[in-house]
Structure formats: C-alpha cells, structure tokens
Amino acid sequence: MSAIEIRDLRKAFGTLEVLRGIDLSVETGEVVCVIGPSGSGKSTLLRCVNLLEEPSGGSVHVDGVEVTDPDCDIDAVRRRIGMVFQQFNLFGHLRVRENLTIAQRRVLRRSRAEAERIAAENLHRVGLAEKADAYPAQLSGGQQQRVAIARALAMDPRLMLFDEPTSALDPELVGEVLAVMRSLAAEGMTMLVVTHEMSFAREVASRVVFMDDGTVVESGPPEEVFGSPREARTREFLHRVLEPTRVSEAEIGVHTPFPSRRS
Amino acid sequence: MADPETLATGADGRPAPLPAPPRRRLGRRQRQRLWRLAGYLVFTLVLLSVVAAADWDRLADSFLRLDIAGEMFPGAITVALRNTIVYTLLAFAFGLVLGLVLALMRLSSVGPYRWFATGYIELFRGLPALLVLFMVGYGVPLAFPDREIPGGVYGAVTVGLGATAAAYMAETIRAGIQAVPRGQLEAARTLGMSHARAMVSIVLPQAFRIVIPPLTNEIILLTKDTSLAYVLGVTATTIELTKFAGDALNTRVNPTPLVVAGLLYLAITLPLSQLVRWLERRAAKER
C-alpha cells in the first residue's frame, strides 16, 4: 500500500485549471521532490493531499484512506500528515514549546508532561533545544522553519509534506533547514517535497517529479531527470534554473541590443 | 501681517540659473515662519479676550462652590460612580460576548448566519443608543407583559447599551480575525485541529491581541453612554453620575455638581485612553 496514491487529480479555481489529471504515488520511505516553474500547480498538488484545497476531481488516498471521500474524517487523517509551509506559520502568540505542545495536548490528548517531553525531543532533533522559551518572532527565518518542522514531527506523522520550505529564507539560512530535512530523509521518513532547491532534490530525492502547466511532464530517479531528461520542457526548465547566467538573449526573444534612447 | 518691505531680503538679488518662477520677496522658510507667528498671535488674542471677558468671581461662585461639591460626597462615589462603572462593565461584557458571536456568524460559511449578523450590525449601528434604551425599557415590557429582563435597571442598561455596543464590537472583532494570516488557520488544521478548536486556540487569541486598543476605546464610549440610563427611571440606588449631578443641580440651583461629575468621568476615561495609547505603542512594537 502506497503512502500516497493520487489518481487523475484535477483542480480548477473558477475557469482556471491548475491541475489537469495528476497521477502520482509515493511509497513508504520514499522522498519525492516535485519541481517545476511557478504556477505549474506544485503547491496546489501538495495542498490537495491533506485537503487544504478541495480537489475538483480524481481521488487521493493516504495510507489507504480516501481523503477525497466526503465522509472521510479529515482531521484524523491530517494528524498523520505533517506539513511545513513556505511562510513557517508558527503560532505567534505562543512560545516555541507551546507551538509544539498545543496540538499534542488538544488533538492527541497527551498529558502536559508527555507533550513537553516529546516537544523537547523534537526541538533537540532540529538543534533548537535551547529556544523552547523564545517566541517565534525572536528567531531567525531558518530557526522558525526548523521549529515548524519540529512542530509537525511532534505529532508522530507517517509522512511529511514540504511546501517550498526554503523559498522565504535568506540564502545563508537555507542550509540549516535542508540539513534537518536531509537527516529526516535518512531516518526513513516518507516525504513529498515541493522545492526549488535542485541540489537538494538531486542529492536526497528517491524520485523527482517535474510538473508544468498542471501536468506531470516527467518523473524518475534524480540522476535520470537531471542527468538525461527525456522531455524538451524539462531540459529547458533545468537549463534556466541550473545555469541562469547562460540563458541567451535569443532564447527569451531578444534579437537585437536594446534600442537606444536617443531620439 | 508684518510689513513686507522690512523682511524682503535674502532670496532677493541672487543670480537665477533657470527662467525665474514668479518672483517672491520672501524665502520659503521666512514665509513659513511668518505664518506661524501670525497664527500664534491670533490664537493668543482669542484666548486672552475670552479670559478677559469672563467674570471670574461669578464663575468660581457658580462652578466651584466647595460646600456644594462637598455635600455630594460620599454618594457621588459610593453610589453614582460605582453604578456608572457597573453599568459600563455589564454592557461591555454583554456587548463583547454578543459581538464575538456576531463576528463569527458574519464570517460563517452558512449564508443565513451571515445575513442575520449583517442585518443586526447594520440595524444597531444605525439606531441611536437612546432609542434602543427606550425600546428595552418601555417597548419590551409592553410587548411581553408577563416577561421582564432580569436585573431591573441593571439588566435593561446591560441589554440596551450592550446591544448597540455589540454591533460595533462585532465589526472590530471581525476585522481582528481577518487580520490574522490565513496560514495560522491552515497550520492549525494541518495539525489535526477542528475548525472550532483552531479558532479558539490559535486565531481568536491573536485576533483579540490586535483589537484590544479599539475595544478599550469602546469601553470609553460606553462609560459616557451610561449617562443615558436616566431615561429608564433610575432610583436612589441605581442612579449614575450624570443623573446624580443633574439632581444636585436642580436642588441647589448651582452648576458645581456638573463639574464634579465631569471630573469623575475623566477619572475613568483619562486612564483608559492612556491605556489605549500604551497598548497601541506596544502593538506597534510587536509588529
């Protein structure tokens, strides 16, 4: 049984079709990285897995439970799916420790002592044990994102969703978040990651999925997708992302030097 | 205005690099200074003429009769001020609870809740508080002869002023809820919280933090609105500051009680507005 099984997933916002029939499965223990240009539907795909977006068609199964079934207890399914957002979304009115314990206590009904023990373990896991008493606003972006990861882990999720976890970070803070994700992957966590970090995808992913215009264009092991992409669209995207300084004027439709302003 | 001839130096006579704008005799800064001076002058003159026109002995005799002021105590504090505060707090509590419910209804995905809340808010924002008090005090008893609002005048003031305050507070609280980023709710839902649990534990605490300054303002407004309670026919034990001062004014035919009542209102509202300022400063720092 796959951790995530997505069949013919469709999502439209009004007349705008964002997902046009996605088929994708993630096996337990796999790390799947979804790459692609902005607006290609990557984040929407991720948000359909835990029903933050209501799919317009198709089905999504998580651990054998169909989340797209209207009778599905979505709160129960979400408990097993950790999610990390681009904007961290830490609870600003709560200390770091309380950020990690509130759902454990209110949702999982753990005792205060147990919740705090698990919170401490997970803060230690992301290297922020000493920040338990801080408020989110007192932390750097990288630290906030690591706390967000720890908050998700404290619920003992069966799989983790990452929605561009490093896109809102200053460049020098990206590494610490990727390091935490890498160690998580090494521990065998099932992960579905939407990312622009190609080196992370190449190094950590068991499979890379390239999306464009609401469809999966190509998917396979990272060495194949990055090393010898089959599709022209994949090749163009990777060329632009991996070698931004080599993008020629001809490619983007600039045929002459800019006309001079003199008249 | 001062004579322009004496001030027209400085900017004049310098070489003009560009085709000159209409020539001015005064520099920009000089003119500004001149206008400010003129303003101060007029202001001081008006103030002085008012002070000179007033008959200070008569004024003191009318407004500052210490013997009459003394007679008002301790009743002014133990009964009138106390009731003013009690009416304010009761109406505020009622308005806050009702306002919160209305705000949540207004944001509900259920159409009829939204329509009801919108209708209520538009209605009670549009009606004078005095009219609502009359309604509660005289309209409701006539319409439901066998029922009555518990608590007598206290209950009627609570409902009458609270109903109006709720309409304003509902809009304030709604704005506060909407100011909490959508990601907060999403993060809470992702952790398995129900919508209601996420609202109570995550969104509302942050929303209330945002709306504390405007809600404190609402208390100040309510404090003053309690002066309308007299229309319900208050008695010696339920009397509030304005009516208390009005009665004393009638019996002594001297306006000193009004000054006393005014000072007592200020004793409530000035610290509150100071508090609002402090809260706003703190909120600005947190952002």
mmCIF file with all atom_site columns, C-alpha atoms in Angstrom, chain B residues 140-276:
data_model
loop_
_atom_site.group_PDB
_atom_site.id
_atom_site.type_symbol
_atom_site.label_atom_id
_atom_site.label_alt_id
_atom_site.label_comp_id
_atom_site.label_asym_id
_atom_site.label_entity_id
_atom_site.label_seq_id
_atom_site.pdbx_PDB_ins_code
_atom_site.Cartn_x
_atom_site.Cartn_y
_atom_site.Cartn_z
_atom_site.occupancy
_atom_site.B_iso_or_equiv
_atom_site.pdbx_formal_charge
_atom_site.auth_seq_id
_atom_site.auth_comp_id
_atom_site.auth_asym_id
_atom_site.auth_atom_id
_atom_site.pdbx_PDB_model_num
ATOM 1   C CA . VAL B 1 140 ? -40.185 45.308 25.549 1.00 0.00 ? 140 VAL B CA 1
ATOM 2   C CA . PRO B 1 141 ? -42.265 45.385 28.777 1.00 0.00 ? 141 PRO B CA 1
ATOM 3   C CA . LEU B 1 142 ? -45.296 46.490 26.749 1.00 0.00 ? 142 LEU B CA 1
ATOM 4   C CA . ALA B 1 143 ? -44.756 43.784 24.172 1.00 0.00 ? 143 ALA B CA 1
ATOM 5   C CA . PHE B 1 144 ? -44.111 40.999 26.688 1.00 0.00 ? 144 PHE B CA 1
ATOM 6   C CA . PRO B 1 145 ? -46.152 41.952 29.778 1.00 0.00 ? 145 PRO B CA 1
ATOM 7   C CA . ASP B 1 146 ? -45.522 38.670 31.576 1.00 0.00 ? 146 ASP B CA 1
ATOM 8   C CA . ARG B 1 147 ? -41.755 38.622 30.998 1.00 0.00 ? 147 ARG B CA 1
ATOM 9   C CA . GLU B 1 148 ? -39.114 41.004 32.142 1.00 0.00 ? 148 GLU B CA 1
ATOM 10  C CA . ILE B 1 149 ? -35.402 41.468 31.694 1.00 0.00 ? 149 ILE B CA 1
ATOM 11  C CA . PRO B 1 150 ? -33.758 40.152 34.880 1.00 0.00 ? 150 PRO B CA 1
ATOM 12  C CA . GLY B 1 151 ? -31.840 42.628 36.985 1.00 0.00 ? 151 GLY B CA 1
ATOM 13  C CA . GLY B 1 152 ? -34.241 45.573 36.675 1.00 0.00 ? 152 GLY B CA 1
ATOM 14  C CA . VAL B 1 153 ? -32.478 48.745 35.546 1.00 0.00 ? 153 VAL B CA 1
ATOM 15  C CA . TYR B 1 154 ? -29.139 46.913 35.567 1.00 0.00 ? 154 TYR B CA 1
ATOM 16  C CA . GLY B 1 155 ? -30.471 44.330 33.161 1.00 0.00 ? 155 GLY B CA 1
ATOM 17  C CA . ALA B 1 156 ? -32.145 46.923 30.933 1.00 0.00 ? 156 ALA B CA 1
ATOM 18  C CA . VAL B 1 157 ? -28.978 49.055 30.697 1.00 0.00 ? 157 VAL B CA 1
ATOM 19  C CA . THR B 1 158 ? -26.887 45.946 30.029 1.00 0.00 ? 158 THR B CA 1
ATOM 20  C CA . VAL B 1 159 ? -29.104 44.867 27.165 1.00 0.00 ? 159 VAL B CA 1
ATOM 21  C CA . GLY B 1 160 ? -29.888 48.347 25.861 1.00 0.00 ? 160 GLY B CA 1
ATOM 22  C CA . LEU B 1 161 ? -26.346 49.681 25.695 1.00 0.00 ? 161 LEU B CA 1
ATOM 23  C CA . GLY B 1 162 ? -24.781 46.259 25.138 1.00 0.00 ? 162 GLY B CA 1
ATOM 24  C CA . ALA B 1 163 ? -26.945 45.603 22.061 1.00 0.00 ? 163 ALA B CA 1
ATOM 25  C CA . THR B 1 164 ? -25.604 48.721 20.387 1.00 0.00 ? 164 THR B CA 1
ATOM 26  C CA . ALA B 1 165 ? -22.025 48.154 21.534 1.00 0.00 ? 165 ALA B CA 1
ATOM 27  C CA . ALA B 1 166 ? -22.202 44.579 20.208 1.00 0.00 ? 166 ALA B CA 1
ATOM 28  C CA . ALA B 1 167 ? -22.788 45.862 16.691 1.00 0.00 ? 167 ALA B CA 1
ATOM 29  C CA . TYR B 1 168 ? -19.642 47.980 16.806 1.00 0.00 ? 168 TYR B CA 1
ATOM 30  C CA . MET B 1 169 ? -17.559 45.354 18.561 1.00 0.00 ? 169 MET B CA 1
ATOM 31  C CA . ALA B 1 170 ? -18.662 42.677 16.086 1.00 0.00 ? 170 ALA B CA 1
ATOM 32  C CA . GLU B 1 171 ? -17.135 44.692 13.254 1.00 0.00 ? 171 GLU B CA 1
ATOM 33  C CA . THR B 1 172 ? -13.963 45.332 15.248 1.00 0.00 ? 172 THR B CA 1
ATOM 34  C CA . ILE B 1 173 ? -13.569 41.664 16.156 1.00 0.00 ? 173 ILE B CA 1
ATOM 35  C CA . ARG B 1 174 ? -14.279 40.576 12.582 1.00 0.00 ? 174 ARG B CA 1
ATOM 36  C CA . ALA B 1 175 ? -11.521 42.862 11.353 1.00 0.00 ? 175 ALA B CA 1
ATOM 37  C CA . GLY B 1 176 ? -9.217  41.400 14.015 1.00 0.00 ? 176 GLY B CA 1
ATOM 38  C CA . ILE B 1 177 ? -9.963  37.833 12.956 1.00 0.00 ? 177 ILE B CA 1
ATOM 39  C CA . GLN B 1 178 ? -9.360  38.711 9.322  1.00 0.00 ? 178 GLN B CA 1
ATOM 40  C CA . ALA B 1 179 ? -6.058  40.362 10.232 1.00 0.00 ? 179 ALA B CA 1
ATOM 41  C CA . VAL B 1 180 ? -4.708  37.010 11.467 1.00 0.00 ? 180 VAL B CA 1
ATOM 42  C CA . PRO B 1 181 ? -2.894  35.486 8.465  1.00 0.00 ? 181 PRO B CA 1
ATOM 43  C CA . ARG B 1 182 ? -4.749  32.638 6.785  1.00 0.00 ? 182 ARG B CA 1
ATOM 44  C CA . GLY B 1 183 ? -1.663  30.420 7.251  1.00 0.00 ? 183 GLY B CA 1
ATOM 45  C CA . GLN B 1 184 ? -2.298  30.330 11.007 1.00 0.00 ? 184 GLN B CA 1
ATOM 46  C CA . LEU B 1 185 ? -5.617  28.587 10.498 1.00 0.00 ? 185 LEU B CA 1
ATOM 47  C CA . GLU B 1 186 ? -4.106  26.297 7.867  1.00 0.00 ? 186 GLU B CA 1
ATOM 48  C CA . ALA B 1 187 ? -1.223  25.323 10.120 1.00 0.00 ? 187 ALA B CA 1
ATOM 49  C CA . ALA B 1 188 ? -3.634  24.547 12.948 1.00 0.00 ? 188 ALA B CA 1
ATOM 50  C CA . ARG B 1 189 ? -5.909  22.489 10.688 1.00 0.00 ? 189 ARG B CA 1
ATOM 51  C CA . THR B 1 190 ? -2.866  20.644 9.349  1.00 0.00 ? 190 THR B CA 1
ATOM 52  C CA . LEU B 1 191 ? -2.046  19.571 12.902 1.00 0.00 ? 191 LEU B CA 1
ATOM 53  C CA . GLY B 1 192 ? -5.446  17.892 13.059 1.00 0.00 ? 192 GLY B CA 1
ATOM 54  C CA . MET B 1 193 ? -7.368  20.604 14.909 1.00 0.00 ? 193 MET B CA 1
ATOM 55  C CA . SER B 1 194 ? -11.026 21.029 14.035 1.00 0.00 ? 194 SER B CA 1
ATOM 56  C CA . HIS B 1 195 ? -12.099 24.420 12.699 1.00 0.00 ? 195 HIS B CA 1
ATOM 57  C CA . ALA B 1 196 ? -13.646 25.326 16.054 1.00 0.00 ? 196 ALA B CA 1
ATOM 58  C CA . ARG B 1 197 ? -10.569 24.242 18.018 1.00 0.00 ? 197 ARG B CA 1
ATOM 59  C CA . ALA B 1 198 ? -8.266  26.170 15.676 1.00 0.00 ? 198 ALA B CA 1
ATOM 60  C CA . MET B 1 199 ? -10.416 29.273 16.106 1.00 0.00 ? 199 MET B CA 1
ATOM 61  C CA . VAL B 1 200 ? -10.405 29.049 19.907 1.00 0.00 ? 200 VAL B CA 1
ATOM 62  C CA . SER B 1 201 ? -6.751  28.092 20.409 1.00 0.00 ? 201 SER B CA 1
ATOM 63  C CA . ILE B 1 202 ? -4.987  29.839 17.567 1.00 0.00 ? 202 ILE B CA 1
ATOM 64  C CA . VAL B 1 203 ? -6.961  32.513 15.698 1.00 0.00 ? 203 VAL B CA 1
ATOM 65  C CA . LEU B 1 204 ? -9.028  34.239 18.397 1.00 0.00 ? 204 LEU B CA 1
ATOM 66  C CA . PRO B 1 205 ? -6.162  34.782 20.873 1.00 0.00 ? 205 PRO B CA 1
ATOM 67  C CA . GLN B 1 206 ? -4.204  36.544 18.130 1.00 0.00 ? 206 GLN B CA 1
ATOM 68  C CA . ALA B 1 207 ? -7.265  38.433 16.887 1.00 0.00 ? 207 ALA B CA 1
ATOM 69  C CA . PHE B 1 208 ? -8.027  39.762 20.366 1.00 0.00 ? 208 PHE B CA 1
ATOM 70  C CA . ARG B 1 209 ? -4.467  40.919 20.775 1.00 0.00 ? 209 ARG B CA 1
ATOM 71  C CA . ILE B 1 210 ? -4.977  43.014 17.651 1.00 0.00 ? 210 ILE B CA 1
ATOM 72  C CA . VAL B 1 211 ? -8.311  44.500 18.726 1.00 0.00 ? 211 VAL B CA 1
ATOM 73  C CA . ILE B 1 212 ? -7.533  45.311 22.366 1.00 0.00 ? 212 ILE B CA 1
ATOM 74  C CA . PRO B 1 213 ? -6.896  49.011 21.627 1.00 0.00 ? 213 PRO B CA 1
ATOM 75  C CA . PRO B 1 214 ? -10.163 49.575 19.712 1.00 0.00 ? 214 PRO B CA 1
ATOM 76  C CA . LEU B 1 215 ? -12.095 47.553 22.298 1.00 0.00 ? 215 LEU B CA 1
ATOM 77  C CA . THR B 1 216 ? -10.703 49.721 25.085 1.00 0.00 ? 216 THR B CA 1
ATOM 78  C CA . ASN B 1 217 ? -11.946 52.702 23.109 1.00 0.00 ? 217 ASN B CA 1
ATOM 79  C CA . GLU B 1 218 ? -15.352 51.065 23.098 1.00 0.00 ? 218 GLU B CA 1
ATOM 80  C CA . ILE B 1 219 ? -15.289 50.962 26.925 1.00 0.00 ? 219 ILE B CA 1
ATOM 81  C CA . ILE B 1 220 ? -14.642 54.693 26.963 1.00 0.00 ? 220 ILE B CA 1
ATOM 82  C CA . LEU B 1 221 ? -17.624 55.295 24.693 1.00 0.00 ? 221 LEU B CA 1
ATOM 83  C CA . LEU B 1 222 ? -19.783 53.018 26.829 1.00 0.00 ? 222 LEU B CA 1
ATOM 84  C CA . THR B 1 223 ? -18.745 54.837 30.007 1.00 0.00 ? 223 THR B CA 1
ATOM 85  C CA . LYS B 1 224 ? -20.193 58.011 28.577 1.00 0.00 ? 224 LYS B CA 1
ATOM 86  C CA . ASP B 1 225 ? -23.262 56.302 27.164 1.00 0.00 ? 225 ASP B CA 1
ATOM 87  C CA . THR B 1 226 ? -24.255 55.097 30.637 1.00 0.00 ? 226 THR B CA 1
ATOM 88  C CA . SER B 1 227 ? -25.398 58.694 31.199 1.00 0.00 ? 227 SER B CA 1
ATOM 89  C CA . LEU B 1 228 ? -28.442 57.718 29.103 1.00 0.00 ? 228 LEU B CA 1
ATOM 90  C CA . ALA B 1 229 ? -29.589 55.279 31.795 1.00 0.00 ? 229 ALA B CA 1
ATOM 91  C CA . TYR B 1 230 ? -31.687 58.016 33.420 1.00 0.00 ? 230 TYR B CA 1
ATOM 92  C CA . VAL B 1 231 ? -34.412 57.521 30.817 1.00 0.00 ? 231 VAL B CA 1
ATOM 93  C CA . LEU B 1 232 ? -35.182 54.166 32.450 1.00 0.00 ? 232 LEU B CA 1
ATOM 94  C CA . GLY B 1 233 ? -36.220 55.956 35.642 1.00 0.00 ? 233 GLY B CA 1
ATOM 95  C CA . VAL B 1 234 ? -33.319 55.204 37.945 1.00 0.00 ? 234 VAL B CA 1
ATOM 96  C CA . THR B 1 235 ? -33.819 55.228 41.710 1.00 0.00 ? 235 THR B CA 1
ATOM 97  C CA . ALA B 1 236 ? -31.588 56.356 44.575 1.00 0.00 ? 236 ALA B CA 1
ATOM 98  C CA . THR B 1 237 ? -29.704 53.083 44.481 1.00 0.00 ? 237 THR B CA 1
ATOM 99  C CA . THR B 1 238 ? -29.397 52.688 40.717 1.00 0.00 ? 238 THR B CA 1
ATOM 100 C CA . ILE B 1 239 ? -28.534 56.316 39.952 1.00 0.00 ? 239 ILE B CA 1
ATOM 101 C CA . GLU B 1 240 ? -25.435 57.043 37.859 1.00 0.00 ? 240 GLU B CA 1
ATOM 102 C CA . LEU B 1 241 ? -23.175 60.089 37.632 1.00 0.00 ? 241 LEU B CA 1
ATOM 103 C CA . THR B 1 242 ? -25.000 62.316 35.152 1.00 0.00 ? 242 THR B CA 1
ATOM 104 C CA . LYS B 1 243 ? -28.417 61.905 36.739 1.00 0.00 ? 243 LYS B CA 1
ATOM 105 C CA . PHE B 1 244 ? -26.854 62.289 40.185 1.00 0.00 ? 244 PHE B CA 1
ATOM 106 C CA . ALA B 1 245 ? -25.257 65.566 39.167 1.00 0.00 ? 245 ALA B CA 1
ATOM 107 C CA . GLY B 1 246 ? -28.446 66.706 37.437 1.00 0.00 ? 246 GLY B CA 1
ATOM 108 C CA . ASP B 1 247 ? -30.461 66.127 40.610 1.00 0.00 ? 247 ASP B CA 1
ATOM 109 C CA . ALA B 1 248 ? -27.953 68.052 42.692 1.00 0.00 ? 248 ALA B CA 1
ATOM 110 C CA . LEU B 1 249 ? -28.071 70.850 40.103 1.00 0.00 ? 249 LEU B CA 1
ATOM 111 C CA . ASN B 1 250 ? -31.843 71.061 40.494 1.00 0.00 ? 250 ASN B CA 1
ATOM 112 C CA . THR B 1 251 ? -31.900 71.097 44.279 1.00 0.00 ? 251 THR B CA 1
ATOM 113 C CA . ARG B 1 252 ? -29.049 73.592 44.769 1.00 0.00 ? 252 ARG B CA 1
ATOM 114 C CA . VAL B 1 253 ? -29.618 75.629 41.592 1.00 0.00 ? 253 VAL B CA 1
ATOM 115 C CA . ASN B 1 254 ? -25.871 75.698 41.096 1.00 0.00 ? 254 ASN B CA 1
ATOM 116 C CA . PRO B 1 255 ? -23.813 74.012 38.358 1.00 0.00 ? 255 PRO B CA 1
ATOM 117 C CA . THR B 1 256 ? -20.918 72.900 40.601 1.00 0.00 ? 256 THR B CA 1
ATOM 118 C CA . PRO B 1 257 ? -22.220 69.280 40.641 1.00 0.00 ? 257 PRO B CA 1
ATOM 119 C CA . LEU B 1 258 ? -21.738 69.154 36.866 1.00 0.00 ? 258 LEU B CA 1
ATOM 120 C CA . VAL B 1 259 ? -18.071 69.963 37.303 1.00 0.00 ? 259 VAL B CA 1
ATOM 121 C CA . VAL B 1 260 ? -17.749 67.263 39.957 1.00 0.00 ? 260 VAL B CA 1
ATOM 122 C CA . ALA B 1 261 ? -19.438 64.693 37.724 1.00 0.00 ? 261 ALA B CA 1
ATOM 123 C CA . GLY B 1 262 ? -17.254 65.743 34.789 1.00 0.00 ? 262 GLY B CA 1
ATOM 124 C CA . LEU B 1 263 ? -14.108 65.243 36.849 1.00 0.00 ? 263 LEU B CA 1
ATOM 125 C CA . LEU B 1 264 ? -15.301 61.822 37.959 1.00 0.00 ? 264 LEU B CA 1
ATOM 126 C CA . TYR B 1 265 ? -15.954 60.783 34.338 1.00 0.00 ? 265 TYR B CA 1
ATOM 127 C CA . LEU B 1 266 ? -12.474 61.957 33.454 1.00 0.00 ? 266 LEU B CA 1
ATOM 128 C CA . ALA B 1 267 ? -11.118 59.919 36.360 1.00 0.00 ? 267 ALA B CA 1
ATOM 129 C CA . ILE B 1 268 ? -12.394 56.856 34.470 1.00 0.00 ? 268 ILE B CA 1
ATOM 130 C CA . THR B 1 269 ? -11.771 57.825 30.866 1.00 0.00 ? 269 THR B CA 1
ATOM 131 C CA . LEU B 1 270 ? -8.363  59.534 31.057 1.00 0.00 ? 270 LEU B CA 1
ATOM 132 C CA . PRO B 1 271 ? -6.565  56.488 32.490 1.00 0.00 ? 271 PRO B CA 1
ATOM 133 C CA . LEU B 1 272 ? -8.363  54.345 29.917 1.00 0.00 ? 272 LEU B CA 1
ATOM 134 C CA . SER B 1 273 ? -7.269  56.465 26.974 1.00 0.00 ? 273 SER B CA 1
ATOM 135 C CA . GLN B 1 274 ? -3.756  56.455 28.419 1.00 0.00 ? 274 GLN B CA 1
ATOM 136 C CA . LEU B 1 275 ? -4.042  52.666 28.478 1.00 0.00 ? 275 LEU B CA 1
ATOM 137 C CA . VAL B 1 276 ? -5.162  52.619 24.838 1.00 0.00 ? 276 VAL B CA 1
#
